[in-house]
Coordinates of C-alpha atoms in Angstrom, one line a residue:
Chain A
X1 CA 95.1 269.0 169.2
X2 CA 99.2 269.0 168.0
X3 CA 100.8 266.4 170.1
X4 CA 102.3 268.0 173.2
X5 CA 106.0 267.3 173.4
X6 CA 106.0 265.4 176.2
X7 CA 109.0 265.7 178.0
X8 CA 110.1 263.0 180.8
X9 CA 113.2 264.6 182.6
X10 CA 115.7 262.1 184.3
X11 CA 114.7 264.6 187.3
X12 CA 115.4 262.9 190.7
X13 CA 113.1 260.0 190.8
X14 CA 114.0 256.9 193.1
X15 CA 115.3 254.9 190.4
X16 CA 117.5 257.6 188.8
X17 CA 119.4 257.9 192.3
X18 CA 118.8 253.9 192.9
X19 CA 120.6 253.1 189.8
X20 CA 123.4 255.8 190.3
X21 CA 124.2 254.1 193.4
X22 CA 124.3 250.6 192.3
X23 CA 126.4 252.0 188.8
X24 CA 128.8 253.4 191.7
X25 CA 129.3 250.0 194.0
X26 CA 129.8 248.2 190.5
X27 CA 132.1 250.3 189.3
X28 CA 134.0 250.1 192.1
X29 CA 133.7 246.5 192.8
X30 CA 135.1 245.3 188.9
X31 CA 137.2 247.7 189.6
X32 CA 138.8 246.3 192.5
X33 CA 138.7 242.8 190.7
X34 CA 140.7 243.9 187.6
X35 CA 143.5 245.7 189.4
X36 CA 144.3 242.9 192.3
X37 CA 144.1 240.4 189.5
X38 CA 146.4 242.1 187.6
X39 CA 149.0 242.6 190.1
X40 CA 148.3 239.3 191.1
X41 CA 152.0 237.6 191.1
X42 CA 154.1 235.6 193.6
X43 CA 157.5 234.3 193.1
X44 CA 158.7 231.7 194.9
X45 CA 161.8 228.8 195.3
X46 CA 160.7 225.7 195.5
X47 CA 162.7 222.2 195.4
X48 CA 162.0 220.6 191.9
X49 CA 164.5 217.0 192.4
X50 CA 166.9 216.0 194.8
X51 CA 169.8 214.6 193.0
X52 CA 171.4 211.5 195.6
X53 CA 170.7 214.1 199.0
X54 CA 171.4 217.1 197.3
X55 CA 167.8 219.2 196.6
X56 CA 167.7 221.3 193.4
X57 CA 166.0 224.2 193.6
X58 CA 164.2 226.3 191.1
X59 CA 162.7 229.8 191.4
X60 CA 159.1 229.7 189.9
X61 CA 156.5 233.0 189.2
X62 CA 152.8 232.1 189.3
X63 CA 151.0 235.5 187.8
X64 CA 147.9 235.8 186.4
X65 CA 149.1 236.1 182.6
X66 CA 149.8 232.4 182.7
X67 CA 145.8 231.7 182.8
X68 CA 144.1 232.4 179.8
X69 CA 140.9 233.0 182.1
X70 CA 142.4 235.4 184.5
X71 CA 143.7 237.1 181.7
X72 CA 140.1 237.3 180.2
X73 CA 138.7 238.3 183.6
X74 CA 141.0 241.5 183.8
X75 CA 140.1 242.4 180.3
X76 CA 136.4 242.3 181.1
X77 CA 136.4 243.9 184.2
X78 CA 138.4 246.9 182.8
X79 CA 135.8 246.9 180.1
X80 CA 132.7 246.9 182.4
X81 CA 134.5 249.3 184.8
X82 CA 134.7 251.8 181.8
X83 CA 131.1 250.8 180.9
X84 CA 130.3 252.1 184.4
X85 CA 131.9 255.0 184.4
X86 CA 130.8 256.5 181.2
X87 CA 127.0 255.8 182.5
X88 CA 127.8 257.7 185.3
X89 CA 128.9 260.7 184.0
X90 CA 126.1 260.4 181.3
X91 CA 123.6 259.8 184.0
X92 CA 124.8 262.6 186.2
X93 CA 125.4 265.4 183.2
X94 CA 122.5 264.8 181.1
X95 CA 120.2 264.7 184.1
X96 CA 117.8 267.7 182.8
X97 CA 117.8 266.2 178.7
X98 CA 115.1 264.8 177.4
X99 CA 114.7 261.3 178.2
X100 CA 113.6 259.9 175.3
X101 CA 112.7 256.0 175.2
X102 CA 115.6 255.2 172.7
X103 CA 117.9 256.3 174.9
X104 CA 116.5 253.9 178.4
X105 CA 116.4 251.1 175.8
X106 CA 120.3 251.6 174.5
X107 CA 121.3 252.0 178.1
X108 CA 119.1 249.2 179.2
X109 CA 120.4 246.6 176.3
X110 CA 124.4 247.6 177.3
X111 CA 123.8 246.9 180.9
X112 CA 122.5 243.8 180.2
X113 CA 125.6 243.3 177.7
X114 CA 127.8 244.5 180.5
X115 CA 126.1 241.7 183.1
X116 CA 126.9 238.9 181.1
X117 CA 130.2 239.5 180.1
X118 CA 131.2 240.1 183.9
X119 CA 129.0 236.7 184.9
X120 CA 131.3 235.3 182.0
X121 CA 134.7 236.3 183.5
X122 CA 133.9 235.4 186.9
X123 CA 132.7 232.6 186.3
X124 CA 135.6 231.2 183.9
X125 CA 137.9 232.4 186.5
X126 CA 136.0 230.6 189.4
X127 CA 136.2 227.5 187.9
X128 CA 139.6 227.7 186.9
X129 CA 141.0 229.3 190.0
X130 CA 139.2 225.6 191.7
X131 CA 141.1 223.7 189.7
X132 CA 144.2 225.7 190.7
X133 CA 143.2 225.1 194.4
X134 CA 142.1 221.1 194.3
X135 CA 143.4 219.6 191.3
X136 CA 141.9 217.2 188.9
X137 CA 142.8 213.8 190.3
X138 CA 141.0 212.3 186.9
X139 CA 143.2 214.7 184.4
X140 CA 146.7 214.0 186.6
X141 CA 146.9 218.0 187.1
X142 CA 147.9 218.6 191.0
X143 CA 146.8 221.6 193.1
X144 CA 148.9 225.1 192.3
X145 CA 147.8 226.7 196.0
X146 CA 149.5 224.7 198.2
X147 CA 152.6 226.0 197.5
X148 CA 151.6 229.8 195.8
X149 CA 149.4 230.7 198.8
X150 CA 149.7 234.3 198.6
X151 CA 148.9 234.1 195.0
X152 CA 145.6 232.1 195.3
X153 CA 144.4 234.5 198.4
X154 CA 144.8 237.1 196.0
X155 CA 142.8 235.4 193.0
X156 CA 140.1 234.3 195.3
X157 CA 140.1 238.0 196.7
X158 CA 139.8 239.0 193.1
X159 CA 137.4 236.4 191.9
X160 CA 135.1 237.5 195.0
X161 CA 134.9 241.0 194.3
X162 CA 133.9 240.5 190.5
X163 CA 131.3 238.2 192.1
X164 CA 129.9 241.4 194.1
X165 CA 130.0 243.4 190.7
X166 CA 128.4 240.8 188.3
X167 CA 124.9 240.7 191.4
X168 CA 125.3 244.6 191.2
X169 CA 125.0 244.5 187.5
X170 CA 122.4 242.3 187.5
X171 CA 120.6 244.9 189.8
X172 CA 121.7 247.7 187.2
X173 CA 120.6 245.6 184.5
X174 CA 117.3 245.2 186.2
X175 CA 116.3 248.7 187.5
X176 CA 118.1 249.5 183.8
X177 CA 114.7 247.6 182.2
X178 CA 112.0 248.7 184.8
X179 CA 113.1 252.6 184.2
X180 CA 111.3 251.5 180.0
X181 CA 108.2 250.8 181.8
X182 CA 108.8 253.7 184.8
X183 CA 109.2 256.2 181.9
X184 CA 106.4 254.6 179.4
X185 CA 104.0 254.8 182.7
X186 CA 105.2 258.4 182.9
X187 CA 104.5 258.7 179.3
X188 CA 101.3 257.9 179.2
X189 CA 100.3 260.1 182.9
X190 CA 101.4 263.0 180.6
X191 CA 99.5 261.9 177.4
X192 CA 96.6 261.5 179.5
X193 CA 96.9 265.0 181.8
X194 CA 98.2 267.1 178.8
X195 CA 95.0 265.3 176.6
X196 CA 92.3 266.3 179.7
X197 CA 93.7 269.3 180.2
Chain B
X1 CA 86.8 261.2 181.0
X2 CA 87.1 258.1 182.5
X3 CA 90.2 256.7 181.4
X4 CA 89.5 253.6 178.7
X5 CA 91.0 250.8 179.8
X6 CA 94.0 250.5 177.2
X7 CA 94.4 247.0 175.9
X8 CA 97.6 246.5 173.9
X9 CA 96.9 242.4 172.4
X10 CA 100.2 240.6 172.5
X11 CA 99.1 239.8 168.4
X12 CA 100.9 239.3 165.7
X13 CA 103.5 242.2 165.9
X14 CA 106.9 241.4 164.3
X15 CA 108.5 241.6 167.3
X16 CA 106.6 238.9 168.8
X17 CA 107.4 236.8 165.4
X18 CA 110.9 237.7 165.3
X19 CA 110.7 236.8 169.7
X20 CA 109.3 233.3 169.0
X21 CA 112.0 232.3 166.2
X22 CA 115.0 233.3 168.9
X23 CA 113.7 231.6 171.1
X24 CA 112.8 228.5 169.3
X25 CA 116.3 228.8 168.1
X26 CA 117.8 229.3 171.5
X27 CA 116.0 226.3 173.4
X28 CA 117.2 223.9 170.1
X29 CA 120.8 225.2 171.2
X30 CA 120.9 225.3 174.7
X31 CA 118.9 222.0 174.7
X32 CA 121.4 220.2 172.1
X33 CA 124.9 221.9 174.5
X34 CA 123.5 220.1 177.1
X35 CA 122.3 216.7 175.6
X36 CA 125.9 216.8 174.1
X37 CA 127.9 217.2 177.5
X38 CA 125.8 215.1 179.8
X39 CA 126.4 211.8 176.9
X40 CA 130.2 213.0 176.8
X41 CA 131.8 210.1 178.0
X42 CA 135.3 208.0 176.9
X43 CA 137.0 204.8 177.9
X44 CA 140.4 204.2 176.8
X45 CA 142.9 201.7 177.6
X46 CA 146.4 203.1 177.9
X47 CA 149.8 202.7 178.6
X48 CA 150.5 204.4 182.3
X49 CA 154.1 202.7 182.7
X50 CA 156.9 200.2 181.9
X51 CA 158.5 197.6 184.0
X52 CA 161.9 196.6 182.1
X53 CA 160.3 196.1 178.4
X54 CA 156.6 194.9 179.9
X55 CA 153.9 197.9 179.1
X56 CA 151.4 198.3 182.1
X57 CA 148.5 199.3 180.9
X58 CA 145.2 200.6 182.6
X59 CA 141.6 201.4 181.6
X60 CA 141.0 205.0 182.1
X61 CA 137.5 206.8 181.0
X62 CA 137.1 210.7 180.6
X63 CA 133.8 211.5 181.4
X64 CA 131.5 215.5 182.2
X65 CA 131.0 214.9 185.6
X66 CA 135.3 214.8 186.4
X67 CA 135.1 218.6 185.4
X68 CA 133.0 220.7 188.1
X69 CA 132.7 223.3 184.9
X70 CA 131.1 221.2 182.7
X71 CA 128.8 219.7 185.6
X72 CA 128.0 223.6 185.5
X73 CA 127.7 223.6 182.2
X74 CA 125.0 220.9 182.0
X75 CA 122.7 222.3 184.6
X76 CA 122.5 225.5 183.3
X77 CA 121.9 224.9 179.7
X78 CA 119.2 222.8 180.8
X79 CA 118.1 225.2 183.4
X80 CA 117.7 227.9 180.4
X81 CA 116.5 225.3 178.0
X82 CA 113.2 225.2 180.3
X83 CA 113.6 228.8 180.8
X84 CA 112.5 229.3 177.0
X85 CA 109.8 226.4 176.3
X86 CA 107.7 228.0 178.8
X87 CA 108.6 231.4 177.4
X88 CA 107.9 229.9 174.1
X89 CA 104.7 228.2 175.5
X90 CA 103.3 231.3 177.6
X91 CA 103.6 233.3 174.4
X92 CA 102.0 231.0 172.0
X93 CA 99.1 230.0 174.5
X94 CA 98.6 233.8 175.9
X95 CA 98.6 236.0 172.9
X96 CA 95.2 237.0 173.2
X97 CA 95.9 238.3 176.8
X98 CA 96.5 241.4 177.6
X99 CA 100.1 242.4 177.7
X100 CA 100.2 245.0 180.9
X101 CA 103.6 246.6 180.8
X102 CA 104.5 244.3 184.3
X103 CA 104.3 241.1 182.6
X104 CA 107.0 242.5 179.8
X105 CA 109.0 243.5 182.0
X106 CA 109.4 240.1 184.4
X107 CA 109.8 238.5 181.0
X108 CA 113.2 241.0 180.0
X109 CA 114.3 240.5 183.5
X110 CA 113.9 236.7 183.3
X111 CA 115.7 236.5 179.7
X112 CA 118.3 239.0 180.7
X113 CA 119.5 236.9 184.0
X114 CA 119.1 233.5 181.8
X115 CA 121.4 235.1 179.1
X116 CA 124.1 235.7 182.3
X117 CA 123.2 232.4 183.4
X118 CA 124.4 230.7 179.9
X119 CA 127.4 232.9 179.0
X120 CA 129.0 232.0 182.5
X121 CA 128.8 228.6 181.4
X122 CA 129.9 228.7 178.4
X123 CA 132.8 230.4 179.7
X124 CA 133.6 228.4 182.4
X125 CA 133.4 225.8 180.3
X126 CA 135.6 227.0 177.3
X127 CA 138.5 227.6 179.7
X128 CA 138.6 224.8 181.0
X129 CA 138.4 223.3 177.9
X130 CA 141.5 224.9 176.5
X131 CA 143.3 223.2 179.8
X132 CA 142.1 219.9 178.2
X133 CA 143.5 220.8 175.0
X134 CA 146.4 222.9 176.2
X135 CA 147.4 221.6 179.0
X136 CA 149.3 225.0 181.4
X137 CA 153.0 224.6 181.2
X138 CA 153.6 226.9 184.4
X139 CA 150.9 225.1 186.2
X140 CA 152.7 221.3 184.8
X141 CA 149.1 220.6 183.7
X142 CA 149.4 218.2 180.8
X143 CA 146.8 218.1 178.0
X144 CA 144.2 215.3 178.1
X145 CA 142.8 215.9 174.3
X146 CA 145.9 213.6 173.1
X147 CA 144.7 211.1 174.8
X148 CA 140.9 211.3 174.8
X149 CA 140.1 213.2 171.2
X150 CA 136.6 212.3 171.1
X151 CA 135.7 213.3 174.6
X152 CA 137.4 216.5 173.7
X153 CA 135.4 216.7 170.4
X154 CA 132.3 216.3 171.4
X155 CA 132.8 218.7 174.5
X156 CA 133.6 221.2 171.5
X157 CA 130.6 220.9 169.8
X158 CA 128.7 221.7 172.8
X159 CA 130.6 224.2 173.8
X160 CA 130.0 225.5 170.1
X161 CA 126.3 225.6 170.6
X162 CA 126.3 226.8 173.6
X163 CA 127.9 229.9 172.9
X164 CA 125.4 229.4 169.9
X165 CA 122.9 229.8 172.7
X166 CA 124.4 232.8 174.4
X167 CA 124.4 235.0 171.0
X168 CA 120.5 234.0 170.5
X169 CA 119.8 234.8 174.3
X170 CA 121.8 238.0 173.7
X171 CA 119.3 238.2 170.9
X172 CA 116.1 237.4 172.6
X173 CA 117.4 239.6 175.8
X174 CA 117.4 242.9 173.8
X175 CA 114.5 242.1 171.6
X176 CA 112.4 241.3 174.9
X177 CA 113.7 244.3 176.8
X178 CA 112.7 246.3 173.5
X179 CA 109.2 245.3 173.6
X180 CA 109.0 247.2 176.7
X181 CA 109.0 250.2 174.9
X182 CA 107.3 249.1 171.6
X183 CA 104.7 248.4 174.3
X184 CA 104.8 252.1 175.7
X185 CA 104.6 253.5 172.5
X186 CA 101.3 251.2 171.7
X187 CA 100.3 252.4 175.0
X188 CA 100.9 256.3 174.3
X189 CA 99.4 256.6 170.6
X190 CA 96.4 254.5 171.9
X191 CA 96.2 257.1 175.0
X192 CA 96.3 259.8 173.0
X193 CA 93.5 258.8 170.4
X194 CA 90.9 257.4 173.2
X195 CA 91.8 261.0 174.4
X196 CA 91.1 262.4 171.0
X197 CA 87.9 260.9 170.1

């Protein structure tokens, strides 16, 4: 009996629209992260000395270029923003082609890719932003926020959102993986309908 | 027809060979990252001012737990170390068991969120690292590796393998999430011949 070609469409199942609806809220949420990151910048003038009674003043930028790690987090955001996207509009154009079990696994390996690298930039930026926020007493480095506010509100706005997207790609990631054994479940249903049959 | 029930034996695929080396290899590095940054310690006597020509000095010691990163750091490597010796011993002790598709996929689940879990570590604790070695000129953060180069050395080398560690969890991650379908494939020719016979 020639092996049926046994065809598993993406079709509508719960986890096809599960997954398209987390891939949306994660998009959305590194998305948000990147760009108030990036336009992350507050210039203020601050007295550096005072000179007998007279204050100096200098006018100082804080922006998110001068940290190595926000710079990295806006790069990987972008990237798993992108990531997003393009798995959207595969997931939502191919939805009738074959879904072959190379194809779950690729998908399934990048969103895991995708998951660390935005638990990566979060997390580097979390721990730098604290630093920026209470010093290191034990390194001589004093607090940045107490006097560029605005500029840690935004960072910590920023650093909070790619926080939402790296749990929603860990969902991604995770309903990414189950779909191998949804469709090798399916797989087999059909191996074992179209063999009885 | 009643359906046979399908036993797919863990045994002595490749992929389970090649799943057992990465792993091995990826406790040895998360285990050594860890041992390396919770011994990091430094105590240095230094010059901290001058009064007319007489030096004051003061003892100062650099040690992991100043650096909230690198108290991160610690926990998680060891958190993922343990992650993989019982990985390592559940698939040693259980390879005669059967290997239902469920089990797989906890274990690609489990590898995948431990992979997160050690690049946001490493991360965190490579940029904060590069403070310690950099210093931030718009932040006035000094360097500290002038001062304390073996504490900064040593934090290297675990910071080295643990990003040793992140590449093999990368590794193990996709191999693990691959044996999902390796294990639906098992499952579909073995459907199809019970159903053939």
């Amino acid at each position: 009996m020639a092996r049926e070609k046994i065809v598993v469409a993406g079709g509508t199942t719960k986890s096809w629209k599960l997954l398209l609806g987390l891939r949306i809220f994660a998009f959305m949420a590194t998305l948000a992260a990147a760009i108030v990151m990036s336009l992350n910048k507050e210039t203020k003038t601050l007295v550096v000395a005072t000179i007998g009674t007279v204050p100096i003043k200098a006018t100082l930028t804080a922006k998110f270029q001068h940290t190595p790690a926000f710079v990295f987090f806006v790069i990987a955001n972008v990237m798993v923003s992108f990531h997003n996207l393009l798995m959207i509009v595969v997931q939502i154009f191919s939805r009738k082609l074959e879904y072959k079990g190379l194809r779950l696994l690729s998908i399934a390996i990048l969103d895991m890719l995708n998951a660390t690298l935005v638990s990566a930039a979060a997390n580097a930026a979390v721990f730098v932003a604290e630093l920026g926020k209470n010093g290191n007493k034990h390194a001589k480095w004093n607090k940045v926020c107490d006097r560029f506010t605005t500029y840690c509100d935004h960072g910590a706005g920023a650093i909070i959102a790619a926080f939402a997207g790296v749990i929603l790609m860990l969902l991604v990631s995770a309903v990414s993986i189950s779909r191998l054994l949804i469709n090798s479940k399916n797989f087999s249903t059909t191996a074992t309908t179209t063999s009885v049959v």
